[in-house]
CSV table of C-alpha atoms in Angstrom, one decimal:
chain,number,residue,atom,x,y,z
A,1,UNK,CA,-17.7,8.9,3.5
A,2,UNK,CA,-14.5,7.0,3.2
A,3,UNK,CA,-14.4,3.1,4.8
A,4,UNK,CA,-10.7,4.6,6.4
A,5,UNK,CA,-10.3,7.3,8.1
A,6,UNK,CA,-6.9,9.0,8.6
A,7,UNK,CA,-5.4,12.8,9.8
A,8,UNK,CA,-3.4,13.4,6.9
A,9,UNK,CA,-1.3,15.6,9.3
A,10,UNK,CA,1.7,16.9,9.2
A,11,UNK,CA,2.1,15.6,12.9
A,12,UNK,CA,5.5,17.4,14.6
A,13,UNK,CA,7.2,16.7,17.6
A,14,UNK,CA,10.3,16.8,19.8
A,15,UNK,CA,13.1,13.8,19.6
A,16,UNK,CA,12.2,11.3,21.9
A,17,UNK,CA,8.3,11.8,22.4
A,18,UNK,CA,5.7,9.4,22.3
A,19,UNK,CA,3.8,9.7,19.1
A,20,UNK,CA,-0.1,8.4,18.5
A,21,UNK,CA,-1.3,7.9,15.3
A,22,UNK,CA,-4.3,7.0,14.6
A,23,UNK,CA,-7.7,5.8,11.8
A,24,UNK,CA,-11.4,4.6,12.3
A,25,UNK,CA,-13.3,2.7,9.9
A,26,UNK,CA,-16.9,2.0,9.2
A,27,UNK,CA,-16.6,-1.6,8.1
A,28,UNK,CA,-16.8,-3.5,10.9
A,29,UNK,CA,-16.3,-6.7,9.1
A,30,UNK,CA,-12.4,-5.6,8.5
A,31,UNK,CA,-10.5,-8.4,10.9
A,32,UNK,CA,-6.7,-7.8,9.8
A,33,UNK,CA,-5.2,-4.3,10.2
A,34,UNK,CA,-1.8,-3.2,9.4
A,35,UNK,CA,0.0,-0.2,9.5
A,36,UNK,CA,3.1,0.7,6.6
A,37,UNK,CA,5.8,3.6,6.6
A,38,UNK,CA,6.1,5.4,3.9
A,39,UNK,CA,9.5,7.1,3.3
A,40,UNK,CA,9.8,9.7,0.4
A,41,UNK,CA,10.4,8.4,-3.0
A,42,UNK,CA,9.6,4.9,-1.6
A,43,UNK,CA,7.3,2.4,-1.6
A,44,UNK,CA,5.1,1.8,1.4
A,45,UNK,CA,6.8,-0.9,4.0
A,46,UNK,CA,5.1,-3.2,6.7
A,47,UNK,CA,5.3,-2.0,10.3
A,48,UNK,CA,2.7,-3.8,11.8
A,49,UNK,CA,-0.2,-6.4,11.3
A,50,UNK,CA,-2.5,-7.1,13.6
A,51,UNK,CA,-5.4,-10.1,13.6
A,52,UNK,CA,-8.8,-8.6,15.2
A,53,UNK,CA,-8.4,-6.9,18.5
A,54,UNK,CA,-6.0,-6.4,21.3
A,55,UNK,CA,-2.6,-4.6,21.1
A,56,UNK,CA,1.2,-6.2,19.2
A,57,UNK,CA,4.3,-4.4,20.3
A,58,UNK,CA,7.3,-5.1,18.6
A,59,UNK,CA,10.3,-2.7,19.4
A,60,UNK,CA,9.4,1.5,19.9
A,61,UNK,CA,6.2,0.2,18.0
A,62,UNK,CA,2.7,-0.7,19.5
A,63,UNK,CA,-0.3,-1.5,17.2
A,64,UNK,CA,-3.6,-1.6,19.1
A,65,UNK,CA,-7.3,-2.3,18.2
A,66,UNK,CA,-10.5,-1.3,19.4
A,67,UNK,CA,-12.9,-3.1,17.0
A,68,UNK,CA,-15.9,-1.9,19.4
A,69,UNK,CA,-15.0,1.8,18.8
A,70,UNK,CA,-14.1,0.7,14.7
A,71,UNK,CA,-10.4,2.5,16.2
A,72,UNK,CA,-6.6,1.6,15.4
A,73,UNK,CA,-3.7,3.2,16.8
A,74,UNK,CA,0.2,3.3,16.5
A,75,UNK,CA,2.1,4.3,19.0
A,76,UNK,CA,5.7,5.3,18.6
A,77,UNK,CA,8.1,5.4,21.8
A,78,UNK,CA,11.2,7.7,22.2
A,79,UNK,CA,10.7,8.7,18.9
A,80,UNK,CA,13.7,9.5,16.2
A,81,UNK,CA,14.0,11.9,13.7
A,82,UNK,CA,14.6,8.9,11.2
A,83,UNK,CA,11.0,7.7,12.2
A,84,UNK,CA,9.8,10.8,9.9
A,85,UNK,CA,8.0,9.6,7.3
A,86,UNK,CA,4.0,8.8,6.3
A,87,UNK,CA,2.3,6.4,8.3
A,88,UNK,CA,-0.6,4.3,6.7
A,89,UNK,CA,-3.0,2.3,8.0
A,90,UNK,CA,-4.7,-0.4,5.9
A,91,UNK,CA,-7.2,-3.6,6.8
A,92,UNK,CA,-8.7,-6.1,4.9
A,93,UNK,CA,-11.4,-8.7,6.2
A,94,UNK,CA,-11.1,-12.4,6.1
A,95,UNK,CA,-12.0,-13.0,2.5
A,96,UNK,CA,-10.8,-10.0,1.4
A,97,UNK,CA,-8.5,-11.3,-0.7
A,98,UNK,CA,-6.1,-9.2,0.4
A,99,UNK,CA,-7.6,-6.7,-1.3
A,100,UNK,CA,-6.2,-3.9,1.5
A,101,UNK,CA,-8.2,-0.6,2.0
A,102,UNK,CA,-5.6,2.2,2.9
A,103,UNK,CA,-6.2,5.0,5.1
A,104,UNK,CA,-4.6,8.5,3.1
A,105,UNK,CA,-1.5,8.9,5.6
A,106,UNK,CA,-0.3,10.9,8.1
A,107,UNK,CA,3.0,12.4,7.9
A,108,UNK,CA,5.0,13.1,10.9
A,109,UNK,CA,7.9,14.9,11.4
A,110,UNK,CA,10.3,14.4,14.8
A,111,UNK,CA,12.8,17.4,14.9
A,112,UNK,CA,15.8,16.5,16.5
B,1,UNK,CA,14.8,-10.2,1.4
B,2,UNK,CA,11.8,-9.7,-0.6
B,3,UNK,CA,12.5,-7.8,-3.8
B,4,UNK,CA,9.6,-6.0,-6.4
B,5,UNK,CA,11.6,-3.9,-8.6
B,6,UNK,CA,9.5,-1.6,-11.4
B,7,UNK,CA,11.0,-0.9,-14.7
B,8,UNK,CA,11.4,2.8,-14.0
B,9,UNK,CA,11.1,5.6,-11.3
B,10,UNK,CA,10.3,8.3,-13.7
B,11,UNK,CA,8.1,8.3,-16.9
B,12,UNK,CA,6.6,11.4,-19.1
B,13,UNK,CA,4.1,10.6,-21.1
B,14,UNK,CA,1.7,12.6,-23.8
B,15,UNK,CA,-1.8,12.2,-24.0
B,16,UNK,CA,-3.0,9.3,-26.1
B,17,UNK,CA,0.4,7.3,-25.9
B,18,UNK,CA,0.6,3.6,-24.8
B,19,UNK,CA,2.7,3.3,-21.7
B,20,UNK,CA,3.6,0.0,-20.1
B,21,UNK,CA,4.5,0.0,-16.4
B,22,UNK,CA,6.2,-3.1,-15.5
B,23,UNK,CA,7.0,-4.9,-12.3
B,24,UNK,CA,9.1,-8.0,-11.3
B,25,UNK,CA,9.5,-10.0,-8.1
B,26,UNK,CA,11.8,-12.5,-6.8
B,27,UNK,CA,10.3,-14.2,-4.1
B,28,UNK,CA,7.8,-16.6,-6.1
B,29,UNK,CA,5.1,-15.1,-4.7
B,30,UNK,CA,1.2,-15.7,-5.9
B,31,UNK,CA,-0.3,-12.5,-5.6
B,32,UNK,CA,0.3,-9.1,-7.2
B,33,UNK,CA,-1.1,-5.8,-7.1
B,34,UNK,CA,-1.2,-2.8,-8.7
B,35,UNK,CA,-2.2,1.0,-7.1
B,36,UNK,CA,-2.0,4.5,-7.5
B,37,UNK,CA,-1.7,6.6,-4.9
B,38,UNK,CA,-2.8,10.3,-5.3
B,39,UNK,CA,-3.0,13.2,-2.3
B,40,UNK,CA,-5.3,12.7,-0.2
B,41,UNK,CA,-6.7,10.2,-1.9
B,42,UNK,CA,-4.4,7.5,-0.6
B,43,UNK,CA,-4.1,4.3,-2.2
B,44,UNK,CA,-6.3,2.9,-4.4
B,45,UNK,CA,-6.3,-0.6,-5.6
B,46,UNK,CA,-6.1,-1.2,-9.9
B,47,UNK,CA,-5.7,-4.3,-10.5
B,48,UNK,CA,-4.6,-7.4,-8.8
B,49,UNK,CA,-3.4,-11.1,-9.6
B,50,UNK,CA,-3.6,-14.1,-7.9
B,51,UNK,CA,-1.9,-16.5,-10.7
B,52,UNK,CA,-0.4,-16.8,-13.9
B,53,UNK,CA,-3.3,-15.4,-16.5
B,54,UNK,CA,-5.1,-14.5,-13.7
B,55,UNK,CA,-6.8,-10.8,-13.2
B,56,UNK,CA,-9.2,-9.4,-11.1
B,57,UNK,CA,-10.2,-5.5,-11.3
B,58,UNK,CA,-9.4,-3.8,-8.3
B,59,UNK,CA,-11.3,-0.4,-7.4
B,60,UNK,CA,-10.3,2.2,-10.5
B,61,UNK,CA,-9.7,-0.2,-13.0
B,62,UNK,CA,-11.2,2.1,-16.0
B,63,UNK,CA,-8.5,2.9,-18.6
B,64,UNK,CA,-5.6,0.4,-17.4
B,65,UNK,CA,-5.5,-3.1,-18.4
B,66,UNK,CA,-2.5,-5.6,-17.2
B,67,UNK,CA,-0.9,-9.0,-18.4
B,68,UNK,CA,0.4,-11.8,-16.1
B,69,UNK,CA,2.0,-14.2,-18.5
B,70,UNK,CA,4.6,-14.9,-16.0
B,71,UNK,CA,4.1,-15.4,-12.4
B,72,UNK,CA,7.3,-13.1,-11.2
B,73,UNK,CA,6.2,-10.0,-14.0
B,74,UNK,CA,3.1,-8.1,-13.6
B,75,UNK,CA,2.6,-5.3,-16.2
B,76,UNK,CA,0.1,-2.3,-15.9
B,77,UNK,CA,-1.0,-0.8,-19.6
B,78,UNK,CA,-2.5,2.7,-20.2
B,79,UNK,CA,-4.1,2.2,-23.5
B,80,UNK,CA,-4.6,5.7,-24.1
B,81,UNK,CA,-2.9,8.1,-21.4
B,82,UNK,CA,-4.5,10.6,-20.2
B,83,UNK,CA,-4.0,13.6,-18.1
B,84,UNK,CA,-6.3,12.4,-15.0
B,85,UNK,CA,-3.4,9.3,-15.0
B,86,UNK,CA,-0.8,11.2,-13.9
B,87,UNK,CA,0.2,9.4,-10.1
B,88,UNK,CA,2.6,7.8,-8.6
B,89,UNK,CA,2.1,3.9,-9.5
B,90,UNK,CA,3.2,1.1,-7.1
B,91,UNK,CA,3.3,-2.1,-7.6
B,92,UNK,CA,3.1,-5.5,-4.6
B,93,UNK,CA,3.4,-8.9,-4.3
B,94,UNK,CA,2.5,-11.3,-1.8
B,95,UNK,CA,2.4,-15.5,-0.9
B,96,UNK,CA,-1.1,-17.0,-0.7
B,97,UNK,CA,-3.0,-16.6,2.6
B,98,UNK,CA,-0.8,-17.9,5.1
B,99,UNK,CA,-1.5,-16.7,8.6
B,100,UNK,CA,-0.2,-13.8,9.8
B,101,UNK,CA,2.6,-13.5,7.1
B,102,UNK,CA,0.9,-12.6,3.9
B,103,UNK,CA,1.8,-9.2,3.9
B,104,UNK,CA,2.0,-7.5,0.8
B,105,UNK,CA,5.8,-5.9,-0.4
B,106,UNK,CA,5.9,-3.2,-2.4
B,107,UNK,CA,8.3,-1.8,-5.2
B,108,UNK,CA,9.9,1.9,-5.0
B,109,UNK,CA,7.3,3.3,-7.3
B,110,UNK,CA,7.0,4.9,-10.5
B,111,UNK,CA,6.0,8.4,-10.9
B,112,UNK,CA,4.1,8.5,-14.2
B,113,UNK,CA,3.7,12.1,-15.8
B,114,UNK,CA,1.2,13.0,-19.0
B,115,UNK,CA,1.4,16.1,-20.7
């Protein structure tokens, strides 16, 4: 079993929906959690980082984690056809080095 | 703005050549990282650096070897490529811990081919 859990997807939806995306994890030691887009041809790019639990908003974009369910989620608001790209998670404990462990992606698509 | 460029986007390869991937950043930072990332297979950490010198194997470190002799140039080495090597090879950077800001950057990516 994987330490990260991810629907690779493809998610689709309408311009303008609220989109979920989500990963579990079995390590519960994991503290910092971070989610990246990932445009085609590109390199992955921070969205998000999060310390421990509770929810960060910042923008269309809300992080939130449940480290009692071992549960992160993005949530996308009013979503835009240039938000379609894959969406990773990744987390790292406290002296992890920073050595992150990436969820495989989900890809989401918002049709205009 | 943070910058970690890699040396090229595209690369073909034949078995048993010697291939040097390499990547540069410009924002000083301690820490670099190299990964392949494979369907459904994600990420998956090679190697990493957290000086000068410096290495530490990451996850799938069989096959690949890297030099730091510079702390902005981090360069991944296939001894021997094979076919299993053929991915899509990105490289990060990060500072040192430093609360909630050491977040790794990553390059564009170089898609690394072996026939």
């Amino acid at each position: 079993q994987k330490e990260v859990e991810q629907d690779p997807g493809p998610l689709s939806v309408p311009e303008g929906a609220i989109v979920s995306l989500n990963c579990t994890y079995s390590n519960s030691a994991f503290q910092y959690f971070m989610w990246y887009r990932q445009y085609s041809r590109k390199g992955p790019e921070l969205l998000m980082y999060t310390y421990s639990s509770g929810n960060k908003e910042d923008g269309r974009f809300t992080a939130q984690v449940d480290k009692s369910s071992k549960y992160i989620s993005l949530f996308i608001r009013d979503s835009q056809p240039s938000d379609s790209a894959t969406y990773l998670c990744a987390m790292t404990t406290i002296e992890g080095f920073q050595k992150l462990v990436f969820g495989t992606g989900t890809r989401l698509l918002v049709s205009p | 703005d943070v910058k970690v460029t890699q040396s090229s986007r595209y690369l073909v390869k034949r078995t048993g050549e010697k291939v040097f991937l390499e990547c540069v950043q410009d924002m000083d930072h301690e820490n670099m990282f190299w990964y392949r990332q494979d369907p459904g297979l994600g990420l998956r950490l090679i190697y990493f650096s957290y000086d000068v010198k410096m290495k530490e194997k990451g996850d799938i470190p069989e096959g690949y070897s890297v030099s730091r002799e510079k702390k902005e140039r981090f360069s991944l080495i296939l001894e021997s490529a094979s076919t299993n090597q053929t991915s899509m090879y990105l490289c990060a950077s990060s500072l040192e811990l430093a609360g909630d800001t050491d977040t790794q950057y990553f390059g564009p990516g170089t898609r690394l081919t072996v026939l």
